[in-house]
Coordinates of C-alpha atoms in Angstrom, one line a residue:
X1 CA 0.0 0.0 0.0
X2 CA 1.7 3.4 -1.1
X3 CA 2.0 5.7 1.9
X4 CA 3.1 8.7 2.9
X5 CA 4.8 9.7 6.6
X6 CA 4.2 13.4 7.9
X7 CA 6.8 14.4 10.9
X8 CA 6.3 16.6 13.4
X9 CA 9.8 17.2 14.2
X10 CA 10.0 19.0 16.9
X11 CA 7.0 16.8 18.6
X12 CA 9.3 13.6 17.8
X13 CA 12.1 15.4 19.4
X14 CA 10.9 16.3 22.7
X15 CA 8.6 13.4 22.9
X16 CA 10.8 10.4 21.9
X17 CA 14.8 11.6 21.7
X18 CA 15.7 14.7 23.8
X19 CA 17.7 13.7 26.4
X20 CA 18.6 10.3 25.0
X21 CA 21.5 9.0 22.6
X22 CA 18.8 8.3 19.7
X23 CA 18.8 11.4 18.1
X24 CA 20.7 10.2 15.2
X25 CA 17.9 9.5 14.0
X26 CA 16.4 8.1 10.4
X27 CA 13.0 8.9 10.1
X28 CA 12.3 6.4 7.4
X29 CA 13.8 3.0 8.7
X30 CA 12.1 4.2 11.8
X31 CA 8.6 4.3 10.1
X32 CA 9.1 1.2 8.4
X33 CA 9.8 -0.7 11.5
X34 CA 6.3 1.2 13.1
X35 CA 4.2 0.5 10.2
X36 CA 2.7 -2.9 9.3
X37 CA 4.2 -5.1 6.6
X38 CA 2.8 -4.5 2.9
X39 CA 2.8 -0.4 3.7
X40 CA 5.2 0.9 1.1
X41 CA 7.0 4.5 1.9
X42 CA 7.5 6.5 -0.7
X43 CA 7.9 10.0 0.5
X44 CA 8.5 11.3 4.4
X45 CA 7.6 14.6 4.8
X46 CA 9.7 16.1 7.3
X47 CA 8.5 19.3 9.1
X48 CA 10.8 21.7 11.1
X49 CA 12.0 24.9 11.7
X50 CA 15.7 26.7 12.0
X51 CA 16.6 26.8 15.9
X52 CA 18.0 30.1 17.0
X53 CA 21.1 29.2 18.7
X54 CA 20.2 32.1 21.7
X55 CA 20.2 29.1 24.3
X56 CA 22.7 26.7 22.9
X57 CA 25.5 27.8 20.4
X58 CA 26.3 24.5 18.7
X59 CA 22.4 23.8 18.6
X60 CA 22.4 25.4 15.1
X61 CA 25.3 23.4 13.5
X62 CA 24.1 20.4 15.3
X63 CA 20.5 20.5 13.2
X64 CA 22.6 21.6 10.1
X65 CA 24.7 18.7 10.1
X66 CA 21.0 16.4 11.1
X67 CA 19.3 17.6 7.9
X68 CA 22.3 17.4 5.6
X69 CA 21.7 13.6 6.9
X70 CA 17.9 13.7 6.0
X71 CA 18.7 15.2 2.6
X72 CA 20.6 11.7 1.9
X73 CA 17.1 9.7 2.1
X74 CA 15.7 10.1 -1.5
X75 CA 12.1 9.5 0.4
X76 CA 12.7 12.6 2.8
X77 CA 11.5 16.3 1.5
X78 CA 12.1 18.7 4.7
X79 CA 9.2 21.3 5.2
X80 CA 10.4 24.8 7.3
X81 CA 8.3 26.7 9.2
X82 CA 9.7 29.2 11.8
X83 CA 11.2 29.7 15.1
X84 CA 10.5 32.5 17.0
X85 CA 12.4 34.0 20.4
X86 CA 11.5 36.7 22.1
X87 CA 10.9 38.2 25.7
X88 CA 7.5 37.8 27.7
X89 CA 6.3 39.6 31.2
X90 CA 4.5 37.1 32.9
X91 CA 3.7 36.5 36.5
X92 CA 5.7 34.0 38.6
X93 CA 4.1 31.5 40.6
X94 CA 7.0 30.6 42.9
X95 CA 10.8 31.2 42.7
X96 CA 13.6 29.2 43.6
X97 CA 15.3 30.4 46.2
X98 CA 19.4 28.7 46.5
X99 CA 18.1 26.2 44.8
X100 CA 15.3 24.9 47.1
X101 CA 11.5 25.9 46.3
X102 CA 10.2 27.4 49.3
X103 CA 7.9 25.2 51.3
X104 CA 6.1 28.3 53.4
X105 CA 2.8 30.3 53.1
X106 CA 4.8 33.4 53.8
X107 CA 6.1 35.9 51.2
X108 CA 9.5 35.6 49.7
X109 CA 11.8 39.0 50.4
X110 CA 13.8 39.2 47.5
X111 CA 17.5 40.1 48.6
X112 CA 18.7 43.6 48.0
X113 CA 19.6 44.3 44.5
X114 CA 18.3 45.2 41.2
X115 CA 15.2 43.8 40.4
X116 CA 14.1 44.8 37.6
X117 CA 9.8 44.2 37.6
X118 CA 7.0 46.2 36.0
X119 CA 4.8 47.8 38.5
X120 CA 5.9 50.0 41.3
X121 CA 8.3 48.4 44.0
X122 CA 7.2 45.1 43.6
X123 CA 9.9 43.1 45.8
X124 CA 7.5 40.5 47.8
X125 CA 6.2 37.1 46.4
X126 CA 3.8 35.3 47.7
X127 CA 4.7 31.5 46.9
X128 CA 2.2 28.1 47.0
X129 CA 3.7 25.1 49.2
X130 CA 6.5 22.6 47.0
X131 CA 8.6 20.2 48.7
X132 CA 12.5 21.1 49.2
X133 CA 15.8 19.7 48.3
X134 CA 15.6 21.7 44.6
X135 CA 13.0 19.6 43.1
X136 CA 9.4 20.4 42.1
X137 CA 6.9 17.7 42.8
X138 CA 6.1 15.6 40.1
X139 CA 2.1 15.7 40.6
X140 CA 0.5 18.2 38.2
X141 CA -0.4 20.9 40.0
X142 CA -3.7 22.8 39.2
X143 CA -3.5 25.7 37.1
X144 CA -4.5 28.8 39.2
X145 CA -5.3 32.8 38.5
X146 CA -2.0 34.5 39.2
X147 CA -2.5 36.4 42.2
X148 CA -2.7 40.5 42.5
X149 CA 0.3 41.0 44.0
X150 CA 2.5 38.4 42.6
X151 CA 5.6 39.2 41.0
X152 CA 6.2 40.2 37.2
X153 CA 9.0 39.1 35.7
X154 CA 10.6 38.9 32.0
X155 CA 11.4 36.0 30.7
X156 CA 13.7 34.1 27.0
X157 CA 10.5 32.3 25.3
X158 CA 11.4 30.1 22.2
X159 CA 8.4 29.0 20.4
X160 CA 8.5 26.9 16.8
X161 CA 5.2 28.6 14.7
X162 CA 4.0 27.0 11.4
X163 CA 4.8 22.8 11.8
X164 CA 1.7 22.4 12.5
X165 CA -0.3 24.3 9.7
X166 CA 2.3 23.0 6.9
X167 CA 1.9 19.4 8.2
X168 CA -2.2 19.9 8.0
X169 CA -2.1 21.7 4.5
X170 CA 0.0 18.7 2.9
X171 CA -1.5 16.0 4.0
X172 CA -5.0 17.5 3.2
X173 CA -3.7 18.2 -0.1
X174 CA -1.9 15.0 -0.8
X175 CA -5.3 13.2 0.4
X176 CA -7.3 15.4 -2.1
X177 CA -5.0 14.6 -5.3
X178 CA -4.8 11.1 -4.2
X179 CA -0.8 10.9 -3.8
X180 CA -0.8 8.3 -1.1
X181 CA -3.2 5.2 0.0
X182 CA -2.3 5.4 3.4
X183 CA -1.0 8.1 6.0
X184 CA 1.2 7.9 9.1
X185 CA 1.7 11.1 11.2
X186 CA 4.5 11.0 14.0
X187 CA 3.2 13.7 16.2
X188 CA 0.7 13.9 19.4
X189 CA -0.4 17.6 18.1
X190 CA -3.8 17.8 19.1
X191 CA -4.1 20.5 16.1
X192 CA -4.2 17.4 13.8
X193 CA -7.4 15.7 14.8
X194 CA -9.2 18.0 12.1
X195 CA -7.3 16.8 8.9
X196 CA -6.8 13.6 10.1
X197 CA -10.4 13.1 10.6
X198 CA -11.3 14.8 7.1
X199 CA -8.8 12.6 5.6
X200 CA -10.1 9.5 7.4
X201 CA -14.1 10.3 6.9
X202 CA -14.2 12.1 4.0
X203 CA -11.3 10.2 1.6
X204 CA -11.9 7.1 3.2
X205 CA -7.6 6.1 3.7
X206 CA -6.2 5.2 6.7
X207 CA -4.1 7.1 8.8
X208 CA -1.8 5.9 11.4
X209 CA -0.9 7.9 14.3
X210 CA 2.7 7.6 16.2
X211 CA 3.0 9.0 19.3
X212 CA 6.0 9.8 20.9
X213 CA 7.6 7.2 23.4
X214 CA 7.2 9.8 26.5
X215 CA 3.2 10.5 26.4
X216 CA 0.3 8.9 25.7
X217 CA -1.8 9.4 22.8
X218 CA -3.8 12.0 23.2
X219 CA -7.6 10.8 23.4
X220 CA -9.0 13.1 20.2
X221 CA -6.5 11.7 18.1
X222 CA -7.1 7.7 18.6
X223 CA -10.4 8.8 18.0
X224 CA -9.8 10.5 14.9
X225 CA -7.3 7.9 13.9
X226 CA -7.6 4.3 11.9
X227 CA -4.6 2.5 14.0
X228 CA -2.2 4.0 16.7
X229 CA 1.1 3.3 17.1
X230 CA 3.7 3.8 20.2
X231 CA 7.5 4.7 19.2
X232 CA 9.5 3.0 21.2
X233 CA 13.3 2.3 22.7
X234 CA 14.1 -0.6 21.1
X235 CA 13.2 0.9 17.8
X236 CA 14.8 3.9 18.0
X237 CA 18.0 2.3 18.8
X238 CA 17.4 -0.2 15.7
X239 CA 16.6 3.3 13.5
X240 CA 19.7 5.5 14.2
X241 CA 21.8 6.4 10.9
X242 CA 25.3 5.0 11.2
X243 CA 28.0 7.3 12.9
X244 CA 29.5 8.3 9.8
X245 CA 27.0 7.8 6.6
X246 CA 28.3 6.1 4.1
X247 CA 29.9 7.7 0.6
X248 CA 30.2 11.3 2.7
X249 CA 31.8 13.4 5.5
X250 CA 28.2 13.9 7.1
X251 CA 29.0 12.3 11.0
X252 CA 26.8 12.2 14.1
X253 CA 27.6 15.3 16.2
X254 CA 29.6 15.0 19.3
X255 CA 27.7 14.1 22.5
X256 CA 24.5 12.9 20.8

């Protein structure tokens, strides 16, 4: 069955490889070893966008040197959107304080200094309850109103803008001018239950989705969904390129 695999890059990323030693990772062996046999890939669209660098320095050479690897599968066609930093006021909720996060109803005194905040002479915080020893507890915690008097502060916000609209348009469009029998999206975007459904219900082909290793698959999109698939470990670590791909000078970058 001819199909066609849309990535969410920056969903597989954070969701399956950050923090691990998979992030050499080939998209397409990966795929074939998620989707069932007689599922032929012939085209992976790939869907990104050009880090920054502001919070890393080597984190833009490092991607460089991951798509030059991409652009060596003949089935891969790399889709940019963008990536945006900037600066954001928001209110805190609670502060570290040398290293701990306070455990006590009582306001925070900030220690003498400049503090830049917006607002006049805001220095006190009141803070929530969080266990010690540097480490936020693990249970979510229940989203709350900031409160009147808490403290404003400006903060680096990195945000990738456009994956998510390219990765809808093309597989609408793909669906529409009949270019693939069956989809696979690798992404738990909730933004995609629309297309997926529309491409499910209304073209009648199935789609798989593939969530990332680290969550579960969020409910709207089984349901939108034909089949759902789980990356996982073991296939990651069968799916990494080699170290240095063959017939070129493109190598796996240093610490990954």
């Amino acid at each position: 069955m001819r199909t066609r695999v849309y990535v969410d890059g920056f969903n597989l990323y954070y969701g399956a490889v950050k923090g691990t030693s998979f992030k050499w990772l080939d998209p397409v062996h990966l795929s074939r070893l998620l989707l069932p046999p007689g599922y032929a890939i012939d085209k992976l669209l790939y869907f990104t966008a050009r880090v920054s660098g502001i919070s890393d320095s080597g984190a833009q050479a490092r991607q460089q040197t991951y798509l030059s690897a991409l652009r060596t599968l003949p089935e891969v066609d790399v889709h940019f959107g963008s990536f945006l930093a900037k600066t954001v006021w928001r209110p805190l909720i609670n502060l570290p304080v040398a290293g701990n996060w306070i455990d006590t109803p009582q306001p925070v005194i900030l220690p003498a200094g400049n503090h830049p905040v917006m607002g006049a002479n805001r220095r006190t915080l009141p803070v929530g309850s969080y266990p010690q020893r540097g480490r936020r507890s693990k249970k979510r915690r229940k989203a709350t109103a900031p409160l009147a008097d808490a403290l404003v502060a400006e903060f680096h916000s990195m945000e990738e803008k456009g994956s998510d609209v390219n990765l809808a348009v093309h597989i609408l469009n793909d669906a529409w001018n009949g270019l693939f029998e069956a989809a696979a999206v690798i992404s738990n975007d909730t933004d995609l239950v629309a297309p997926i459904r529309m491409v499910t219900a209304e073209r009648s082909k199935p789609v798989f989705i593939v969530c990332p290793r680290r969550w579960q698959v969020a409910p709207k999109l089984r349901q939108a969904a034909s089949h759902v698939r789980h990356v996982r470990a073991a296939q990651l670590r069968a799916a990494q390129f080699p170290d240095t791909l063959p017939g070129t000078t493109i190598s796996k970058p240093v610490g990954w």
